[in-house]
Amino acid sequence: MASAMRYPAAARIKVQSLLSAARDEDAKFPAVNNSNTSSITPGRTALMAAAAAAPIVTGAPAQLLSVAGPAFYLYLQASGLSTVKKIAEDGTTGSFSPAQFVSLYTNGAVWVIYGALAQDMTVLVPNTTAVFFGLYYTSQFAKYHKESMMKWYIGSTAIVGGSAAMATMPGGLDLVGTTGCVMAVILLSSPLAVMGKVIKEKSTAALPFGASLAGFLNAGSWASYGALVAMDPYIWAPNGLGLVACTVQLSLFAMYGFPKRPEAEQSEELPEKDEPKAEKETEAEPKQSEGPK
């Protein structure tokens, strides 16, 4: 397991195929190889490509990045618990969008397929939990959502079903990876669905801070893992875009601050309402004391 974490299966398979191609191509040009050692043959080109596909980071740092990605992704998945709890307490979904919940399990399902094809457990395992978290959040959201969720269900089923079908085709890894790239960007950008409302009202009440922070940490760690360890553009490219989207989300909190809690607003109003009552009681006390006289 440790060796697999240092050298992910996706990168290992890519390097092995390139090295095999290098041996085959060099065997076709023995005269060129023997007469001129400095010439660039197809085999040497493939060998250089194999070197370029090797991980930049190995050993302990690679293991750290391999753990950081799934850990922050789990944090992102769990961040929806507070949102679902608030929806249940209020009895309504309010201004929250179903995009962040539906995209969570849809994105997870696509990357489960990709992780299985690439034989990369770092991708496969955390996305399996994302599917279950996303399904739970969506079911709870649907209980209090007034509008039909059918269009969301149909879209999600089409994406996951299409990815499963593409996995059986030639070049299935690239096809599923491309779909996963799109879904990853949608997932990390989903809180921005309420960006217009936030700017219009100059309030971040409709923007979940926990999900925005979790998305930022998740995107940063996965972008680093994809670029430095897995050497996989299907991992670092979408997460790089997601990192930009999450930075925009956090900047909205920097601009408009955090929304006040209802309890804090009520506590500020209570003293003002109680003061007149207290004054009336103090005025009534002398009258009661004068009664017996």
CSV table of C-alpha atoms in Angstrom, one decimal:
chain,number,residue,atom,x,y,z
A,1,MET,CA,0.0,0.0,0.0
A,2,ALA,CA,2.8,2.4,0.9
A,3,SER,CA,4.6,1.8,-2.5
A,4,ALA,CA,1.3,2.4,-4.3
A,5,MET,CA,0.9,5.7,-2.5
A,6,ARG,CA,4.4,6.8,-3.5
A,7,TYR,CA,3.8,5.8,-7.1
A,8,PRO,CA,0.1,5.8,-8.0
A,9,ALA,CA,-1.2,3.1,-10.4
A,10,ALA,CA,-2.3,5.7,-13.0
A,11,ALA,CA,1.3,7.1,-13.3
A,12,ARG,CA,2.9,3.7,-13.0
A,13,ILE,CA,0.8,2.2,-15.9
A,14,LYS,CA,1.6,5.3,-18.0
A,15,VAL,CA,5.4,5.0,-17.4
A,16,GLN,CA,5.4,1.2,-18.0
A,17,SER,CA,3.6,1.6,-21.3
A,18,LEU,CA,6.0,4.3,-22.4
A,19,LEU,CA,9.1,2.2,-21.4
A,20,SER,CA,7.7,-0.7,-23.3
A,21,ALA,CA,7.2,1.5,-26.4
A,22,ALA,CA,10.8,2.7,-26.0
A,23,ARG,CA,12.2,-0.8,-26.1
A,24,ASP,CA,10.1,-1.7,-29.1
A,25,GLU,CA,11.1,1.4,-31.0
A,26,ASP,CA,14.8,1.1,-30.2
A,27,ALA,CA,14.7,-2.5,-31.5
A,28,LYS,CA,13.6,-1.2,-34.9
A,29,PHE,CA,16.6,1.1,-35.3
A,30,PRO,CA,19.8,-0.9,-34.3
A,31,ALA,CA,21.9,0.7,-36.9
A,32,VAL,CA,21.0,4.2,-35.9
A,33,ASN,CA,21.5,3.4,-32.3
A,34,ASN,CA,25.0,1.9,-32.8
A,35,SER,CA,26.3,4.5,-35.3
A,36,ASN,CA,25.2,7.6,-33.5
A,37,THR,CA,24.5,7.5,-29.8
A,38,SER,CA,23.4,11.1,-29.7
A,39,SER,CA,20.6,10.7,-32.3
A,40,ILE,CA,17.0,10.9,-31.1
A,41,THR,CA,15.1,7.8,-32.0
A,42,PRO,CA,11.4,7.1,-31.4
A,43,GLY,CA,12.5,4.8,-28.6
A,44,ARG,CA,14.5,7.6,-26.8
A,45,THR,CA,11.6,10.0,-27.3
A,46,ALA,CA,9.3,7.5,-25.6
A,47,LEU,CA,11.9,7.1,-22.8
A,48,MET,CA,12.0,10.8,-22.2
A,49,ALA,CA,8.2,10.9,-22.1
A,50,ALA,CA,8.3,8.2,-19.5
A,51,ALA,CA,10.7,10.2,-17.4
A,52,ALA,CA,8.4,13.2,-17.7
A,53,ALA,CA,5.5,11.1,-16.6
A,54,ALA,CA,7.3,10.0,-13.4
A,55,PRO,CA,6.1,11.6,-10.1
A,56,ILE,CA,7.9,14.8,-9.2
A,57,VAL,CA,7.4,14.1,-5.5
A,58,THR,CA,8.1,10.7,-3.9
A,59,GLY,CA,8.6,9.3,-0.4
A,60,ALA,CA,7.1,10.9,2.7
A,61,PRO,CA,5.9,14.1,0.9
A,62,ALA,CA,4.0,12.0,-1.7
A,63,GLN,CA,2.4,10.0,1.1
A,64,LEU,CA,1.4,13.2,2.9
A,65,LEU,CA,-0.3,14.5,-0.3
A,66,SER,CA,-1.9,11.2,-0.9
A,67,VAL,CA,-3.5,11.4,2.6
A,68,ALA,CA,-4.2,15.1,2.6
A,69,GLY,CA,-6.5,15.0,-0.5
A,70,PRO,CA,-8.9,12.3,0.9
A,71,ALA,CA,-8.8,13.9,4.3
A,72,PHE,CA,-9.9,17.3,3.1
A,73,TYR,CA,-12.4,15.8,0.7
A,74,LEU,CA,-14.0,14.0,3.7
A,75,TYR,CA,-14.1,17.4,5.5
A,76,LEU,CA,-15.9,18.8,2.4
A,77,GLN,CA,-18.4,16.0,2.5
A,78,ALA,CA,-19.1,16.4,6.2
A,79,SER,CA,-19.5,20.2,5.8
A,80,GLY,CA,-23.0,19.6,4.5
A,81,LEU,CA,-24.2,18.3,7.8
A,82,SER,CA,-24.6,21.8,9.3
A,83,THR,CA,-26.5,23.0,6.2
A,84,VAL,CA,-28.9,20.0,6.3
A,85,LYS,CA,-29.4,20.5,10.1
A,86,LYS,CA,-30.4,24.2,9.6
A,87,ILE,CA,-32.8,23.2,6.8
A,88,ALA,CA,-34.5,20.6,9.1
A,89,GLU,CA,-34.7,23.2,11.9
A,90,ASP,CA,-36.2,25.8,9.7
A,91,GLY,CA,-38.5,23.4,7.9
A,92,THR,CA,-37.5,24.9,4.5
A,93,THR,CA,-34.6,24.9,2.1
A,94,GLY,CA,-34.8,28.7,2.0
A,95,SER,CA,-32.2,30.2,-0.4
A,96,PHE,CA,-30.0,27.0,-0.5
A,97,SER,CA,-29.5,25.3,-3.8
A,98,PRO,CA,-29.7,21.5,-4.4
A,99,ALA,CA,-26.6,21.9,-6.7
A,100,GLN,CA,-24.1,21.3,-4.0
A,101,PHE,CA,-25.7,18.1,-2.8
A,102,VAL,CA,-26.6,16.5,-6.2
A,103,SER,CA,-23.2,17.4,-7.6
A,104,LEU,CA,-21.5,15.7,-4.6
A,105,TYR,CA,-22.8,12.3,-5.2
A,106,THR,CA,-22.7,12.6,-9.0
A,107,ASN,CA,-19.1,13.8,-8.9
A,108,GLY,CA,-18.3,11.0,-6.5
A,109,ALA,CA,-19.8,8.3,-8.7
A,110,VAL,CA,-17.9,9.5,-11.8
A,111,TRP,CA,-14.6,9.5,-9.9
A,112,VAL,CA,-15.3,6.1,-8.5
A,113,ILE,CA,-15.5,4.8,-12.0
A,114,TYR,CA,-12.3,6.6,-12.9
A,115,GLY,CA,-10.5,5.4,-9.8
A,116,ALA,CA,-11.4,1.8,-10.6
A,117,LEU,CA,-10.1,2.1,-14.2
A,118,ALA,CA,-6.9,3.9,-13.1
A,119,GLN,CA,-6.4,1.4,-10.2
A,120,ASP,CA,-5.8,4.4,-7.9
A,121,MET,CA,-7.2,3.8,-4.4
A,122,THR,CA,-6.4,7.4,-3.4
A,123,VAL,CA,-9.2,8.5,-5.9
A,124,LEU,CA,-11.5,5.5,-5.4
A,125,VAL,CA,-12.0,5.3,-1.6
A,126,PRO,CA,-12.8,9.0,-0.7
A,127,ASN,CA,-15.2,9.3,-3.7
A,128,THR,CA,-17.1,6.2,-2.5
A,129,THR,CA,-18.0,8.0,0.7
A,130,ALA,CA,-18.9,11.1,-1.3
A,131,VAL,CA,-21.6,9.1,-3.0
A,132,PHE,CA,-23.2,8.1,0.3
A,133,PHE,CA,-22.9,11.6,1.8
A,134,GLY,CA,-24.4,13.2,-1.3
A,135,LEU,CA,-27.3,10.8,-1.5
A,136,TYR,CA,-28.1,11.4,2.2
A,137,TYR,CA,-28.0,15.2,1.8
A,138,THR,CA,-30.1,15.1,-1.3
A,139,SER,CA,-32.8,13.0,0.3
A,140,GLN,CA,-32.9,15.4,3.3
A,141,PHE,CA,-33.0,18.4,1.1
A,142,ALA,CA,-35.8,17.0,-1.0
A,143,LYS,CA,-38.0,16.6,2.1
A,144,TYR,CA,-38.2,20.4,2.6
A,145,HIS,CA,-37.8,21.6,-1.0
A,146,LYS,CA,-41.1,22.9,-2.5
A,147,GLU,CA,-40.1,22.4,-6.1
A,148,SER,CA,-39.7,19.0,-7.9
A,149,MET,CA,-36.2,17.5,-7.9
A,150,MET,CA,-36.9,15.3,-10.9
A,151,LYS,CA,-34.7,17.3,-13.3
A,152,TRP,CA,-31.8,17.0,-10.9
A,153,TYR,CA,-32.3,13.2,-10.7
A,154,ILE,CA,-32.5,12.8,-14.4
A,155,GLY,CA,-29.4,14.9,-15.1
A,156,SER,CA,-27.4,13.0,-12.4
A,157,THR,CA,-28.5,9.6,-13.7
A,158,ALA,CA,-27.6,10.5,-17.3
A,159,ILE,CA,-24.1,11.6,-16.3
A,160,VAL,CA,-23.3,8.6,-14.1
A,161,GLY,CA,-24.8,6.2,-16.6
A,162,GLY,CA,-22.9,7.8,-19.5
A,163,SER,CA,-19.7,7.5,-17.6
A,164,ALA,CA,-20.2,3.8,-16.9
A,165,ALA,CA,-20.9,3.3,-20.6
A,166,MET,CA,-17.8,5.2,-21.6
A,167,ALA,CA,-15.7,3.2,-19.3
A,168,THR,CA,-16.2,0.1,-21.5
A,169,MET,CA,-15.1,1.9,-24.7
A,170,PRO,CA,-11.6,2.3,-26.1
A,171,GLY,CA,-9.9,5.2,-24.4
A,172,GLY,CA,-12.5,5.0,-21.6
A,173,LEU,CA,-10.1,6.3,-19.0
A,174,ASP,CA,-9.8,9.6,-20.9
A,175,LEU,CA,-13.5,9.9,-21.5
A,176,VAL,CA,-14.4,9.3,-17.9
A,177,GLY,CA,-11.6,11.6,-16.8
A,178,THR,CA,-12.9,14.4,-18.9
A,179,THR,CA,-16.4,14.0,-17.5
A,180,GLY,CA,-14.9,13.9,-14.0
A,181,CYS,CA,-13.1,17.2,-14.7
A,182,VAL,CA,-16.3,18.9,-15.5
A,183,MET,CA,-18.1,17.5,-12.5
A,184,ALA,CA,-15.3,18.4,-10.1
A,185,VAL,CA,-15.5,22.1,-11.2
A,186,ILE,CA,-19.3,22.0,-10.9
A,187,LEU,CA,-19.0,20.6,-7.3
A,188,LEU,CA,-16.4,23.1,-6.1
A,189,SER,CA,-18.3,26.0,-7.8
A,190,SER,CA,-21.8,25.0,-6.6
A,191,PRO,CA,-21.9,27.4,-3.7
A,192,LEU,CA,-21.5,30.2,-6.3
A,193,ALA,CA,-25.1,29.4,-7.4
A,194,VAL,CA,-26.2,32.0,-4.9
A,195,MET,CA,-23.4,34.5,-5.7
A,196,GLY,CA,-25.8,36.9,-7.3
A,197,LYS,CA,-28.1,36.9,-4.2
A,198,VAL,CA,-25.0,37.5,-1.9
A,199,ILE,CA,-23.9,40.5,-3.9
A,200,LYS,CA,-27.4,41.9,-4.3
A,201,GLU,CA,-28.2,41.7,-0.5
A,202,LYS,CA,-24.6,42.2,0.6
A,203,SER,CA,-25.0,39.3,2.9
A,204,THR,CA,-23.4,35.9,3.0
A,205,ALA,CA,-26.4,34.3,4.8
A,206,ALA,CA,-27.1,32.1,1.8
A,207,LEU,CA,-23.4,31.0,1.3
A,208,PRO,CA,-22.2,28.2,3.6
A,209,PHE,CA,-18.8,29.1,4.9
A,210,GLY,CA,-17.9,25.6,6.0
A,211,ALA,CA,-18.4,24.2,2.4
A,212,SER,CA,-16.4,27.1,1.0
A,213,LEU,CA,-13.5,26.6,3.3
A,214,ALA,CA,-13.6,22.8,2.9
A,215,GLY,CA,-13.7,23.2,-0.9
A,216,PHE,CA,-10.7,25.5,-0.8
A,217,LEU,CA,-8.6,23.1,1.2
A,218,ASN,CA,-9.8,20.1,-0.8
A,219,ALA,CA,-9.1,21.7,-4.2
A,220,GLY,CA,-5.6,22.8,-3.1
A,221,SER,CA,-4.6,19.4,-1.8
A,222,TRP,CA,-5.9,17.5,-4.8
A,223,ALA,CA,-4.4,19.9,-7.3
A,224,SER,CA,-1.0,19.4,-5.6
A,225,TYR,CA,-1.5,15.6,-5.6
A,226,GLY,CA,-2.4,15.5,-9.2
A,227,ALA,CA,0.4,17.7,-10.3
A,228,LEU,CA,3.2,16.4,-8.1
A,229,VAL,CA,2.4,12.8,-7.4
A,230,ALA,CA,-0.1,11.3,-9.8
A,231,MET,CA,1.0,13.5,-12.7
A,232,ASP,CA,-2.6,13.3,-13.9
A,233,PRO,CA,-4.1,16.4,-15.6
A,234,TYR,CA,-7.6,14.9,-15.0
A,235,ILE,CA,-6.9,15.5,-11.3
A,236,TRP,CA,-4.9,18.7,-11.1
A,237,ALA,CA,-6.7,20.7,-13.9
A,238,PRO,CA,-10.3,20.7,-12.5
A,239,ASN,CA,-9.1,21.1,-9.0
A,240,GLY,CA,-7.0,24.1,-10.0
A,241,LEU,CA,-10.1,25.7,-11.5
A,242,GLY,CA,-12.0,24.7,-8.3
A,243,LEU,CA,-9.4,26.4,-6.2
A,244,VAL,CA,-10.0,29.6,-8.1
A,245,ALA,CA,-13.8,29.3,-7.6
A,246,CYS,CA,-13.4,28.6,-3.8
A,247,THR,CA,-11.1,31.6,-3.5
A,248,VAL,CA,-13.9,33.8,-5.0
A,249,GLN,CA,-16.3,32.3,-2.4
A,250,LEU,CA,-14.0,33.1,0.5
A,251,SER,CA,-13.5,36.6,-0.8
A,252,LEU,CA,-17.2,37.2,-0.5
A,253,PHE,CA,-16.9,36.6,3.3
A,254,ALA,CA,-14.0,39.0,3.3
A,255,MET,CA,-16.1,41.6,1.6
A,256,TYR,CA,-19.5,41.2,3.4
A,257,GLY,CA,-18.5,39.4,6.6
A,258,PHE,CA,-20.3,36.7,8.4
A,259,PRO,CA,-24.1,36.8,8.8
A,260,LYS,CA,-25.4,37.5,12.3
A,261,ARG,CA,-27.1,34.6,14.1
A,262,PRO,CA,-30.8,35.0,14.9
A,263,GLU,CA,-30.1,34.6,18.6
A,264,ALA,CA,-27.6,37.5,18.5
A,265,GLU,CA,-30.1,39.7,16.8
A,266,GLN,CA,-32.8,38.9,19.4
A,267,SER,CA,-30.5,39.5,22.3
A,268,GLU,CA,-29.7,43.0,21.0
A,269,GLU,CA,-33.4,43.8,20.8
A,270,LEU,CA,-34.5,42.4,24.2
A,271,PRO,CA,-32.9,45.1,26.4
A,272,GLU,CA,-34.7,47.9,24.5
A,273,LYS,CA,-38.0,46.2,25.0
A,274,ASP,CA,-37.5,45.5,28.7
A,275,GLU,CA,-36.4,49.0,29.7
A,276,PRO,CA,-39.9,50.7,29.5
A,277,LYS,CA,-41.4,47.8,31.5
A,278,ALA,CA,-38.7,48.2,34.2
A,279,GLU,CA,-39.5,51.9,34.4
A,280,LYS,CA,-43.2,51.2,34.9
A,281,GLU,CA,-42.5,48.7,37.7
A,282,THR,CA,-40.3,51.3,39.6
A,283,GLU,CA,-43.1,53.9,39.2
A,284,ALA,CA,-45.7,51.5,40.6
A,285,GLU,CA,-43.7,50.6,43.7
A,286,PRO,CA,-44.2,54.0,45.6
A,287,LYS,CA,-48.0,53.8,45.0
A,288,GLN,CA,-48.2,50.3,46.5
A,289,SER,CA,-46.2,51.4,49.6
A,290,GLU,CA,-48.6,54.4,50.1
A,291,GLY,CA,-51.7,52.2,50.1
A,292,PRO,CA,-51.8,51.2,53.8
A,293,LYS,CA,-51.5,54.8,55.0
